[in-house]
Amino acid sequence: MSDNSQTILAPDGRKDSVIELERVTIRFAGDSGDGMQLTGNQFTDAAAHIGNDLATLPDYPSEIRAPAGTIAGVSAFQLQFASVDIKTPGDDVDVLVAMNAAALKVNLMDLHAGGIILVDEDGFSEKDLEKAGYKENPLTDGSLKNFRLIKADITASTVRAVEAVGVKGKNAARCKNFFTLGMMYWLYDRSPKPTEDWIQQKFGKKPDIAAANLSALRAGYNYCETVELFPVTYRVAQAPQLPGTYKRVSGNEATALGFVAAASQAKKNLFLGSYPITPATDILSELADLKHFGIRTLQAEDEIAGICSAIGASFAGDLAITTTSGPGLCLKSEALNLAVMAELPLVVVDVQRGGPSTGLPTKVEQSDLLQALYGRNGDSPVPVIAAKTPGDCFWAAMEASRTAIRYMTPVILLTDGYLGNGAEPFRIPEISELPTIEVSHPTDPLSFNPYLRNDRGARPWALPGTPGMEHRIGGLEKSSPTGTMSHDPNVHHRMTMERQAKVAAVASDIGPTPLEGAPEGELLVISWGGTYGAVSSAVATVNSRGTHKVGHVHLRWINPLPTDLAQMVGKYKKILVPELNVGQLKGYLQSKLLRPMEGLSKVAGKPFKISELVTAIEKSLGA
């Protein structure tokens, strides 16, 4: 069964019955001031608390604050939770919660026929309809006849519910997201207790706000119990999981934790120099909250200062990182070249977003790939690694850190807004499961030369202040192994080739490429980054029909490429490369593997749907 193949409509309509479902996709949508992200995150925590598998897709407006009630100001949070393993936040939506007319208009296209619409009638006044561009009220003109429409006066009911605790007016109305959340908890047969505990903790110093939110949450839950809006409730059982302790993590949170673990394994201090930028800022925030682990963060005045401070920290012996998104990577490029020339370990995280320029700050793309590979002056190679899921950001951060230290080179780690903001359950690994990260600093002056390379091509990481380790460092070309500045053409040629060979040698650390689906056959789909879940699910769907043999390779390392990739590609008649850009990976792979490939591009600020990929695969197969 592919994602979202199951309707949640009650087959019999009996009251007080409970229907077991395998998976459900809910989208909470409202004005950007309605608290939809908080509502979605709380429902996500409730699903995780029960043990569902889950995946989320927050969708923020790019404008800082569009006029309330307008199409541009709609904020949404999509969540799929399931009793089986899932890999995406879902294609079509089963339940759409629309807090006003604009939210309904923007999101209705993604609700499948027969799906549930829960609307706040108080958000459909004449003024609301006008702002949303409706000429007729969709709640009464029959245009929603193919859906199951549930109307409730959510705002008015919330205000009445919280009056008892002394909160009135706009402050009372702001609690309507908790009233709605209570309704969803009732519909999906789950306790509001985890959210009640969260409210008590979050608003412990503001007892009036805590009391209002608690009252709204409980009132929403009891409202469904009392007015019998829904004839049935639904239940999604716990998903099978490996034993262990789990937590819900976003990709940005997992990235931050991955660096913390890497620093611990390397027995190094962790330093982050960064300039806030959407959607990468959360990594800085997460690490700033972990100062009690000895982590140092610097909110720099700009992107250039952010990366330069990290280069300085690396020179001093820290595990140094810098984070950014899209246009910020452009600004870091000169200093990144300095790190390449100085041959210092550094990890640059690019949480990709829609571009170019300021672009779509809150939307997803994979269009920084060529910038990561080539966006510097001179021959300036750096390893490029990409995470594939929110939880995988943890492991990708560790791998990037290990490689940077092992090869004394900057490494670019690519995630994206879909991964960074999305969340999933993450099994907290045991320390014994973490990779070792070996670090050595020379102490013998007699054998030391700053550019004397080891068998991997890496130069020694000499710490400042170590007696006899004084050496030159900077952006000018050096002689090898002495490190003295040189303008000799032959020296520049040799050093350029040595830096290139060092990055190419990273391929020797890349294990066998994981392959899903058919090991040979008609079509190989090659993907990278946050498209993993949708592509994997689409390939599995096509193969399950038994008429075609389709394989799937998802690349973690993009520079260098895995050494077994060329052989693997040769086992298929055709190659398809889906990506959220205009074909950057396709062109790169064609130049490296010398095979014609088909591309599938989407540059809409949204991730692939599984159905889109299934259609593209079948078209490529001629099915």
Coordinates of C-alpha atoms in Angstrom, one line a residue:
M1 CA 0.0 0.0 0.0
S2 CA 1.4 3.4 -0.9
D3 CA 1.2 6.3 1.4
N4 CA -2.3 7.8 1.7
S5 CA -4.1 5.0 -0.1
Q6 CA -6.5 4.6 2.7
T7 CA -9.6 6.8 3.3
I8 CA -10.6 7.6 6.9
L9 CA -14.3 7.8 6.2
A10 CA -16.5 5.7 8.5
P11 CA -17.9 2.8 6.5
D12 CA -21.0 2.4 8.7
G13 CA -21.6 5.8 10.3
R14 CA -22.4 4.2 13.7
K15 CA -21.9 6.4 16.8
D16 CA -19.4 5.5 19.5
S17 CA -17.5 3.1 17.3
V18 CA -13.8 3.1 16.9
I19 CA -12.2 2.5 13.5
E20 CA -8.6 1.2 13.3
L21 CA -6.5 2.9 10.6
E22 CA -3.1 2.2 9.3
R23 CA -2.1 5.8 8.6
V24 CA -3.6 9.3 8.6
T25 CA -2.5 12.6 7.1
I26 CA -3.7 15.8 8.8
R27 CA -3.0 19.3 7.7
F28 CA -3.6 22.1 10.2
A29 CA -4.0 25.4 8.3
G30 CA -4.8 29.0 9.3
D31 CA -3.4 32.5 9.5
S32 CA 0.2 32.8 10.4
G33 CA -0.9 34.1 13.8
D34 CA -3.2 31.2 14.6
G35 CA -0.6 28.9 16.1
M36 CA -0.8 26.2 13.5
Q37 CA 2.9 25.2 13.8
L38 CA 2.5 24.8 17.6
T39 CA -0.7 22.8 17.1
G40 CA 1.0 20.5 14.6
N41 CA 4.0 20.1 16.8
Q42 CA 1.9 19.2 19.8
F43 CA -0.1 16.6 17.8
T44 CA 3.3 15.2 16.5
D45 CA 4.5 14.8 20.1
A46 CA 1.2 13.1 21.0
A47 CA 1.7 10.7 18.0
A48 CA 5.3 10.0 19.1
H49 CA 4.2 9.5 22.7
I50 CA 1.9 6.7 21.5
G51 CA 4.6 5.2 19.4
N52 CA 3.3 5.9 15.9
D53 CA 5.8 6.3 13.0
L54 CA 5.5 9.8 11.7
A55 CA 6.8 12.4 9.3
T56 CA 6.0 16.1 9.3
L57 CA 6.0 19.0 6.8
P58 CA 5.7 22.5 8.2
D59 CA 4.9 25.1 5.6
Y60 CA 5.5 28.7 6.6
P61 CA 4.7 31.8 4.6
S62 CA 7.8 33.6 3.2
E63 CA 6.5 37.0 4.1
I64 CA 7.4 38.1 7.6
R65 CA 3.7 39.1 8.3
A66 CA 1.3 39.2 5.5
P67 CA -2.1 40.9 6.2
A68 CA -4.2 38.6 8.5
G69 CA -6.7 36.5 6.7
T70 CA -5.1 36.7 3.2
I71 CA -3.9 34.0 1.0
A72 CA -0.3 35.1 1.5
G73 CA -0.5 34.8 5.2
V74 CA -1.6 31.1 5.4
S75 CA 0.6 28.9 7.5
A76 CA 0.2 25.1 7.5
F77 CA 1.6 22.0 9.2
Q78 CA 1.1 18.6 7.7
L79 CA 1.6 15.4 9.6
Q80 CA 1.4 11.7 8.6
F81 CA 1.3 9.2 11.5
A82 CA 1.0 5.5 11.1
S83 CA 1.1 2.0 12.6
V84 CA 3.6 1.0 9.8
D85 CA 6.9 2.3 8.6
I86 CA 6.4 5.5 6.6
K87 CA 8.9 7.7 4.7
T88 CA 7.0 10.9 3.9
P89 CA 4.5 13.3 5.4
G90 CA 2.0 12.0 2.9
D91 CA 0.7 13.0 -0.5
D92 CA -3.0 13.9 -0.4
V93 CA -4.5 14.9 2.9
D94 CA -7.1 12.9 4.8
V95 CA -8.2 15.7 7.2
L96 CA -7.9 19.4 6.5
V97 CA -8.3 21.8 9.5
A98 CA -9.0 25.2 8.1
M99 CA -9.2 28.1 10.6
N100 CA -10.4 30.6 8.0
A101 CA -11.5 31.0 4.4
A102 CA -8.0 31.7 3.0
A103 CA -6.6 28.5 4.7
L104 CA -9.4 26.5 3.0
K105 CA -8.7 28.0 -0.4
V106 CA -5.0 27.5 -0.3
N107 CA -5.1 23.9 0.9
L108 CA -8.3 22.3 -0.5
M109 CA -6.5 21.1 -3.7
D110 CA -4.5 18.7 -1.6
L111 CA -7.5 17.0 0.2
H112 CA -8.6 13.8 -1.5
A113 CA -12.2 13.3 -2.4
G114 CA -14.2 12.1 0.6
G115 CA -11.7 13.6 3.1
I116 CA -12.7 15.5 6.2
I117 CA -12.8 19.3 6.4
L118 CA -13.0 20.8 9.8
V119 CA -13.6 24.6 9.6
D120 CA -13.9 27.4 12.1
E121 CA -17.1 29.0 11.0
D122 CA -16.0 32.2 12.7
G123 CA -13.3 32.6 10.1
F124 CA -15.7 32.8 7.2
S125 CA -17.3 36.2 7.7
E126 CA -17.9 38.4 4.6
K127 CA -14.6 40.1 5.3
D128 CA -12.8 36.8 5.5
L129 CA -14.3 35.6 2.3
E130 CA -13.4 38.8 0.5
K131 CA -9.8 38.6 1.7
A132 CA -9.6 35.0 0.4
G133 CA -11.1 35.9 -3.0
Y134 CA -14.3 34.0 -2.6
K135 CA -17.4 35.4 -4.3
E136 CA -19.7 32.8 -2.6
N137 CA -19.3 31.2 0.8
P138 CA -17.9 27.7 0.1
L139 CA -19.5 26.4 3.3
T140 CA -23.0 26.9 1.8
D141 CA -22.7 27.0 -2.0
G142 CA -22.4 23.3 -2.4
S143 CA -18.8 23.4 -3.7
L144 CA -17.6 21.1 -0.9
K145 CA -20.1 18.4 -1.6
N146 CA -17.4 15.8 -2.4
F147 CA -15.9 16.2 1.1
R148 CA -17.2 15.5 4.6
L149 CA -17.6 19.1 5.9
I150 CA -17.6 19.6 9.7
K151 CA -18.5 23.2 10.8
A152 CA -17.8 24.4 14.3
D153 CA -17.8 27.9 15.9
I154 CA -14.3 27.3 17.2
T155 CA -13.4 30.9 18.0
A156 CA -16.6 31.7 19.8
S157 CA -16.6 28.5 21.7
T158 CA -13.0 29.1 22.8
V159 CA -13.8 32.6 24.1
R160 CA -16.7 31.2 26.1
A161 CA -14.5 28.4 27.5
V162 CA -11.7 30.6 28.8
E163 CA -13.9 33.4 30.2
A164 CA -14.1 31.3 33.4
V165 CA -10.3 31.8 34.0
G166 CA -10.6 35.6 33.5
V167 CA -9.1 35.8 29.9
K168 CA -11.2 37.7 27.4
G169 CA -11.2 39.3 24.0
K170 CA -8.3 38.8 21.6
N171 CA -6.3 37.0 24.3
A172 CA -9.1 34.5 24.7
A173 CA -9.5 34.0 20.9
R174 CA -5.7 33.2 20.6
C175 CA -6.4 30.0 22.4
K176 CA -8.5 28.6 19.6
N177 CA -5.6 26.5 18.3
F178 CA -5.7 24.5 21.6
F179 CA -9.5 24.1 21.3
T180 CA -8.9 22.7 17.8
L181 CA -6.1 20.4 19.1
G182 CA -8.5 19.1 21.7
M183 CA -11.0 18.2 19.0
M184 CA -8.4 16.3 17.1
Y185 CA -7.3 14.5 20.2
W186 CA -10.8 13.3 20.7
L187 CA -11.3 12.3 17.0
Y188 CA -8.1 10.2 17.1
D189 CA -8.6 8.7 20.5
R190 CA -5.6 10.0 22.2
S191 CA -5.1 11.6 25.6
P192 CA -4.5 15.4 25.8
K193 CA -2.3 14.7 28.9
P194 CA 1.1 15.2 27.2
T195 CA 0.0 18.6 25.9
E196 CA -1.4 19.5 29.3
D197 CA 1.9 18.8 30.9
W198 CA 3.7 20.8 28.1
I199 CA 1.4 23.8 28.8
Q200 CA 2.1 23.6 32.5
Q201 CA 5.8 23.6 31.9
K202 CA 5.9 26.2 29.1
F203 CA 3.6 28.7 30.8
G204 CA 4.5 27.9 34.4
K205 CA 5.5 31.6 35.0
K206 CA 2.3 32.9 33.3
P207 CA -0.5 31.1 35.2
D208 CA -3.3 33.0 33.5
I209 CA -2.1 32.0 30.0
A210 CA -1.5 28.4 31.2
A211 CA -5.1 28.2 32.6
A212 CA -6.6 29.7 29.4
N213 CA -4.8 27.2 27.1
L214 CA -5.7 24.3 29.4
S215 CA -9.3 25.4 29.4
A216 CA -9.4 25.7 25.6
L217 CA -7.7 22.3 25.1
R218 CA -10.1 20.5 27.5
A219 CA -13.1 22.4 26.1
G220 CA -12.3 21.3 22.5
Y221 CA -12.0 17.7 23.7
N222 CA -15.3 17.8 25.6
Y223 CA -17.0 19.7 22.7
C224 CA -16.7 16.7 20.4
E225 CA -17.9 14.5 23.2
T226 CA -20.9 16.6 23.8
V227 CA -22.1 17.8 20.4
E228 CA -21.4 14.6 18.5
L229 CA -19.9 16.2 15.5
F230 CA -18.2 13.0 14.5
P231 CA -20.1 9.7 14.4
V232 CA -16.9 7.7 15.1
T233 CA -13.4 8.0 16.5
Y234 CA -10.3 6.6 14.9
R235 CA -7.3 4.8 16.3
V236 CA -3.8 4.4 14.8
A237 CA -1.8 1.8 16.7
Q238 CA 1.8 1.8 17.6
A239 CA 4.3 1.1 14.8
P240 CA 6.8 -1.7 15.1
Q241 CA 10.1 -0.2 16.3
L242 CA 13.6 -1.4 17.2
P243 CA 14.1 -1.5 21.0
G244 CA 15.5 1.7 22.4
T245 CA 14.8 5.3 23.5
Y246 CA 13.2 7.5 20.9
K247 CA 12.7 11.2 20.6
R248 CA 11.1 13.4 18.0
V249 CA 13.7 15.3 16.1
S250 CA 13.7 17.9 13.3
G251 CA 16.5 17.8 10.8
N252 CA 18.0 20.9 12.2
E253 CA 17.9 19.5 15.8
A254 CA 19.4 16.3 14.6
T255 CA 22.2 18.2 12.8
A256 CA 23.1 20.0 15.9
L257 CA 23.1 16.9 18.0
G258 CA 25.2 15.1 15.4
F259 CA 27.9 17.8 15.8
V260 CA 27.7 17.5 19.6
A261 CA 28.2 13.7 19.3
A262 CA 31.1 14.2 16.8
A263 CA 32.9 16.6 19.1
S264 CA 32.5 14.2 22.0
Q265 CA 33.9 11.3 19.9
A266 CA 36.8 13.5 18.8
K267 CA 37.3 14.8 22.3
K268 CA 37.3 18.3 20.9
N269 CA 35.5 21.5 21.8
L270 CA 32.7 22.4 19.4
F271 CA 32.5 25.9 18.0
L272 CA 29.8 27.3 15.7
G273 CA 30.2 30.7 14.1
S274 CA 27.1 31.6 12.2
Y275 CA 24.8 34.4 11.0
P276 CA 21.0 33.7 11.4
I277 CA 19.3 32.8 8.2
T278 CA 16.1 30.9 7.4
P279 CA 15.8 27.9 7.5
A280 CA 19.3 27.2 9.1
T281 CA 18.9 29.3 12.2
D282 CA 17.5 26.5 14.3
I283 CA 20.9 24.8 14.3
L284 CA 22.4 27.9 16.0
S285 CA 19.6 28.1 18.4
E286 CA 19.9 24.4 19.4
L287 CA 23.6 24.6 20.0
A288 CA 23.3 27.9 21.9
D289 CA 21.0 26.0 24.4
L290 CA 23.8 23.4 25.0
K291 CA 26.4 25.7 26.4
H292 CA 26.5 23.5 29.5
F293 CA 28.3 20.9 27.4
G294 CA 31.1 23.3 26.7
I295 CA 29.8 24.2 23.3
R296 CA 30.6 27.8 22.1
T297 CA 28.4 29.6 19.6
L298 CA 29.0 33.0 18.0
Q299 CA 26.1 34.9 16.4
A300 CA 28.3 36.9 13.9
E301 CA 27.4 40.2 12.3
D302 CA 27.3 38.6 8.8
E303 CA 28.0 35.3 6.9
I304 CA 31.7 36.2 6.3
A305 CA 32.4 36.8 9.9
G306 CA 30.6 33.6 10.8
I307 CA 32.8 31.3 8.6
C308 CA 36.0 33.3 9.4
S309 CA 35.4 32.9 13.1
A310 CA 35.0 29.1 12.5
I311 CA 38.2 29.0 10.5
G312 CA 40.0 30.7 13.5
A313 CA 38.5 28.2 15.9
S314 CA 39.6 25.3 13.7
F315 CA 43.2 26.7 13.6
A316 CA 43.0 26.8 17.4
G317 CA 42.1 23.1 17.5
D318 CA 38.3 23.1 17.8
L319 CA 35.8 21.1 15.8
A320 CA 34.5 24.1 13.9
I321 CA 31.3 24.5 11.9
T322 CA 29.3 27.2 10.3
T323 CA 25.8 27.1 9.1
T324 CA 23.8 28.9 6.4
S325 CA 21.2 28.7 3.7
G326 CA 21.2 29.5 0.0
P327 CA 22.5 33.1 -0.4
G328 CA 24.6 32.8 2.7
L329 CA 26.7 30.1 1.0
C330 CA 27.6 32.7 -1.7
L331 CA 28.9 35.0 0.9
K332 CA 31.0 32.4 2.5
S333 CA 32.7 31.3 -0.7
E334 CA 35.8 33.4 -0.4
A335 CA 36.5 32.3 3.2
L336 CA 35.7 28.7 2.2
N337 CA 38.5 29.0 -0.3
L338 CA 40.8 30.2 2.5
A339 CA 40.0 27.0 4.4
V340 CA 40.7 25.0 1.3
M341 CA 44.1 26.6 0.9
A342 CA 44.9 26.5 4.6
E343 CA 43.8 22.8 4.7
L344 CA 41.9 23.1 8.0
P345 CA 39.0 21.0 9.1
L346 CA 35.7 22.8 8.8
V347 CA 32.1 21.8 8.2
V348 CA 29.8 24.2 6.3
V349 CA 26.1 23.3 6.6
D350 CA 23.8 24.6 3.9
V351 CA 20.1 24.1 4.6
Q352 CA 19.0 24.7 1.1
R353 CA 16.0 26.9 0.3
G354 CA 14.4 28.3 -2.8
G355 CA 16.6 30.7 -4.8
P356 CA 18.3 32.5 -6.4
S357 CA 18.9 35.7 -4.3
T358 CA 16.5 35.9 -1.3
G359 CA 14.2 33.6 -3.2
L360 CA 11.7 31.6 -1.2
P361 CA 13.2 31.7 2.3
T362 CA 10.8 29.2 3.9
K363 CA 10.4 26.8 0.9
V364 CA 12.5 23.9 -0.2
E365 CA 14.8 23.4 -3.2
Q366 CA 17.9 21.4 -4.0
S367 CA 19.4 24.1 -6.2
D368 CA 22.7 24.8 -4.3
L369 CA 24.3 21.6 -5.5
L370 CA 26.5 23.1 -8.2
Q371 CA 27.4 25.9 -5.9
A372 CA 28.6 23.4 -3.3
L373 CA 30.6 21.5 -5.9
Y374 CA 32.0 24.4 -8.0
G375 CA 31.1 27.7 -6.4
R376 CA 34.6 29.0 -5.7
N377 CA 37.5 30.6 -7.6
G378 CA 40.4 28.4 -8.7
D379 CA 40.5 24.7 -8.4
S380 CA 39.0 24.5 -5.0
P381 CA 37.6 21.0 -4.3
V382 CA 35.7 20.1 -1.2
P383 CA 33.9 16.9 -0.2
V384 CA 30.1 17.3 -0.4
I385 CA 27.8 15.1 1.6
A386 CA 23.9 15.2 1.8
A387 CA 21.5 14.0 4.4
K388 CA 18.4 12.0 3.4
T389 CA 16.0 12.2 6.3
P390 CA 15.5 14.4 9.4
G391 CA 17.0 11.7 11.6
D392 CA 19.8 11.0 9.1
C393 CA 21.0 14.6 9.6
F394 CA 22.5 13.4 12.9
W395 CA 24.7 10.7 11.1
A396 CA 25.5 13.0 8.2
A397 CA 26.8 15.7 10.6
M398 CA 29.0 13.0 12.3
E399 CA 30.3 11.8 8.9
A400 CA 31.1 15.3 7.7
S401 CA 33.0 16.0 10.9
R402 CA 35.0 12.8 10.8
T403 CA 35.9 13.4 7.1
A404 CA 36.9 17.1 7.8
I405 CA 39.3 16.0 10.5
R406 CA 40.6 12.9 8.9
Y407 CA 41.5 14.7 5.6
M408 CA 42.1 18.2 7.0
T409 CA 39.7 19.8 4.6
P410 CA 36.5 21.8 4.7
V411 CA 33.4 19.7 4.0
I412 CA 30.0 20.9 2.8
L413 CA 27.0 19.2 4.4
L414 CA 23.8 19.7 2.3
T415 CA 20.4 19.5 4.0
D416 CA 17.3 21.5 3.0
G417 CA 14.2 23.2 4.4
Y418 CA 12.1 20.1 4.0
L419 CA 14.6 18.1 6.1
G420 CA 15.5 20.9 8.5
N421 CA 12.0 21.8 9.5
G422 CA 10.5 18.3 9.1
A423 CA 10.6 15.8 12.0
E424 CA 10.4 12.0 12.6
P425 CA 11.1 9.6 15.5
F426 CA 14.8 9.1 16.1
R427 CA 16.2 6.2 18.1
I428 CA 18.9 7.7 20.4
P429 CA 22.0 5.6 19.6
E430 CA 24.2 4.0 22.3
I431 CA 27.7 5.5 22.5
S432 CA 29.1 2.2 21.3
E433 CA 27.2 2.7 18.0
L434 CA 28.9 6.0 17.3
P435 CA 31.8 6.0 14.9
T436 CA 35.2 6.7 16.3
I437 CA 36.8 10.0 15.2
E438 CA 40.6 9.9 15.6
V439 CA 42.5 13.2 16.1
S440 CA 46.2 13.7 16.4
H441 CA 48.2 16.8 16.9
P442 CA 52.0 16.7 16.3
T443 CA 54.3 17.4 19.2
D444 CA 57.7 16.4 17.8
P445 CA 59.4 19.5 16.3
L446 CA 62.1 17.4 14.7
S447 CA 59.7 15.5 12.4
F448 CA 57.2 18.4 11.9
N449 CA 56.6 20.1 8.6
P450 CA 53.2 21.9 8.2
Y451 CA 52.5 20.5 4.7
L452 CA 54.1 17.1 5.1
R453 CA 51.2 14.8 4.1
N454 CA 50.3 11.4 5.4
D455 CA 49.1 8.4 3.3
R456 CA 45.7 10.0 2.9
G457 CA 47.2 13.3 1.7
A458 CA 46.3 15.1 4.9
R459 CA 48.7 17.6 6.4
P460 CA 49.3 17.6 10.2
W461 CA 47.0 19.6 12.5
A462 CA 49.5 21.5 14.7
L463 CA 48.0 23.5 17.6
P464 CA 49.1 27.1 18.1
G465 CA 51.3 27.4 21.1
T466 CA 52.9 24.0 20.8
P467 CA 56.7 24.5 21.1
G468 CA 58.4 24.0 17.8
M469 CA 55.1 23.9 15.8
E470 CA 55.3 27.6 14.6
H471 CA 54.3 27.8 11.0
R472 CA 52.8 30.0 8.3
I473 CA 49.2 29.8 7.3
G474 CA 47.0 31.9 5.1
G475 CA 45.5 32.2 1.6
L476 CA 48.7 32.4 -0.5
E477 CA 50.1 29.3 -2.1
K478 CA 52.7 27.3 0.0
S479 CA 55.6 25.2 -0.6
S480 CA 55.3 21.6 0.4
P481 CA 56.3 20.5 3.0
T482 CA 57.7 23.6 4.5
G483 CA 54.6 25.9 4.2
T484 CA 56.6 28.9 3.1
M485 CA 54.9 31.1 0.6
S486 CA 55.6 30.3 -3.0
H487 CA 54.8 31.8 -6.4
D488 CA 56.7 29.0 -8.3
P489 CA 54.3 27.8 -11.1
N490 CA 55.4 24.2 -10.5
V491 CA 54.7 24.4 -6.8
H492 CA 51.2 25.7 -7.4
H493 CA 50.6 22.9 -9.9
R494 CA 51.8 20.3 -7.5
M495 CA 49.8 21.7 -4.5
T496 CA 46.7 22.0 -6.6
M497 CA 46.9 18.4 -7.6
E498 CA 47.7 17.3 -4.1
R499 CA 44.6 19.0 -2.7
Q500 CA 42.5 17.5 -5.5
A501 CA 43.9 14.0 -4.8
K502 CA 43.2 14.4 -1.1
V503 CA 39.5 15.1 -1.7
A504 CA 39.3 12.2 -4.2
A505 CA 40.8 9.9 -1.6
V506 CA 37.7 10.3 0.5
A507 CA 36.1 7.8 -1.9
S508 CA 38.1 5.1 -0.2
D509 CA 36.1 5.6 3.0
I510 CA 32.7 5.3 1.3
G511 CA 31.3 1.9 1.7
P512 CA 29.2 -0.1 -0.8
T513 CA 26.4 1.9 -2.2
P514 CA 23.0 0.8 -0.8
L515 CA 20.6 -0.4 -3.5
E516 CA 16.9 -0.7 -3.2
G517 CA 14.6 -2.5 -5.6
A518 CA 15.8 -4.6 -8.6
P519 CA 19.6 -5.2 -8.7
E520 CA 19.5 -4.8 -12.5
G521 CA 16.8 -4.2 -15.1
E522 CA 15.0 -1.6 -17.0
L523 CA 15.5 1.6 -15.0
L524 CA 17.7 2.9 -12.2
V525 CA 16.4 6.0 -10.3
I526 CA 19.2 8.0 -8.7
S527 CA 18.3 10.6 -6.0
W528 CA 19.9 12.6 -3.3
G529 CA 19.0 14.7 -0.3
G530 CA 15.5 15.1 1.1
T531 CA 13.8 13.3 -1.8
Y532 CA 14.7 9.9 -0.4
G533 CA 11.4 9.1 1.2
A534 CA 9.2 9.9 -1.8
V535 CA 11.6 8.3 -4.3
S536 CA 12.0 5.1 -2.3
S537 CA 8.2 4.8 -1.8
A538 CA 7.6 5.4 -5.5
V539 CA 10.1 2.8 -6.6
A540 CA 8.6 0.3 -4.2
T541 CA 5.1 1.0 -5.5
V542 CA 6.1 0.4 -9.1
N543 CA 8.0 -2.8 -8.3
S544 CA 5.1 -4.1 -6.2
R545 CA 3.0 -4.3 -9.4
G546 CA 5.4 -7.0 -10.7
T547 CA 5.6 -5.8 -14.3
H548 CA 8.9 -3.9 -14.2
K549 CA 12.3 -4.1 -12.6
V550 CA 13.3 -0.7 -11.1
G551 CA 16.3 0.0 -8.9
H552 CA 17.0 2.9 -6.6
V553 CA 20.3 4.5 -5.5
H554 CA 20.2 7.4 -3.1
L555 CA 23.6 9.2 -2.9
R556 CA 25.0 10.3 0.4
W557 CA 28.4 11.3 -1.1
I558 CA 28.2 13.6 -4.1
N559 CA 31.9 14.6 -4.1
P560 CA 33.6 12.2 -4.5
L561 CA 31.1 9.8 -5.9
P562 CA 31.1 6.2 -4.7
T563 CA 33.6 4.0 -6.6
D564 CA 31.0 1.3 -7.3
L565 CA 28.4 3.7 -8.8
A566 CA 29.6 3.4 -12.4
Q567 CA 29.4 -0.4 -12.3
M568 CA 25.9 -0.2 -10.8
V569 CA 24.7 2.2 -13.4
G570 CA 25.8 -0.1 -16.1
K571 CA 23.3 -2.8 -15.1
Y572 CA 20.3 -0.8 -16.1
K573 CA 19.0 0.2 -19.5
K574 CA 17.9 3.7 -18.5
I575 CA 18.6 6.2 -15.7
L576 CA 16.2 8.7 -14.2
V577 CA 17.3 11.5 -11.9
P578 CA 14.5 13.3 -10.0
E579 CA 15.6 16.5 -8.1
L580 CA 14.2 19.8 -6.9
N581 CA 16.1 21.9 -9.4
V582 CA 16.5 22.1 -13.1
G583 CA 18.8 19.1 -13.4
Q584 CA 22.0 19.8 -11.5
L585 CA 22.7 16.3 -10.4
K586 CA 21.7 14.8 -13.7
G587 CA 24.3 17.0 -15.6
Y588 CA 27.0 16.3 -13.0
L589 CA 26.5 12.5 -13.2
Q590 CA 26.4 12.5 -17.0
S591 CA 29.8 14.3 -17.0
K592 CA 31.2 11.8 -14.5
L593 CA 29.6 8.5 -15.7
L594 CA 29.3 9.3 -19.4
R595 CA 25.8 7.9 -19.6
P596 CA 22.7 9.7 -21.0
M597 CA 20.1 10.2 -18.3
E598 CA 16.6 11.5 -18.0
G599 CA 15.8 14.2 -15.5
L600 CA 12.7 15.0 -13.5
S601 CA 12.7 18.5 -12.2
K602 CA 10.4 20.3 -9.8
V603 CA 11.1 23.8 -8.7
A604 CA 7.9 24.8 -6.9
G605 CA 9.1 25.2 -3.3
K606 CA 7.4 21.9 -2.4
P607 CA 8.8 18.4 -2.1
F608 CA 7.9 15.6 -4.6
K609 CA 4.7 13.7 -4.1
I610 CA 5.0 9.9 -4.4
S611 CA 2.3 9.9 -7.0
E612 CA 4.3 12.4 -9.2
L613 CA 7.3 10.1 -9.1
V614 CA 5.3 7.0 -9.8
T615 CA 3.9 8.7 -12.9
A616 CA 7.3 9.8 -14.1
I617 CA 8.8 6.3 -13.5
E618 CA 6.0 4.7 -15.5
K619 CA 6.4 7.2 -18.3
S620 CA 10.1 6.5 -18.5
L621 CA 9.3 2.8 -18.6
G622 CA 6.8 3.3 -21.4
A623 CA 4.1 1.9 -19.2

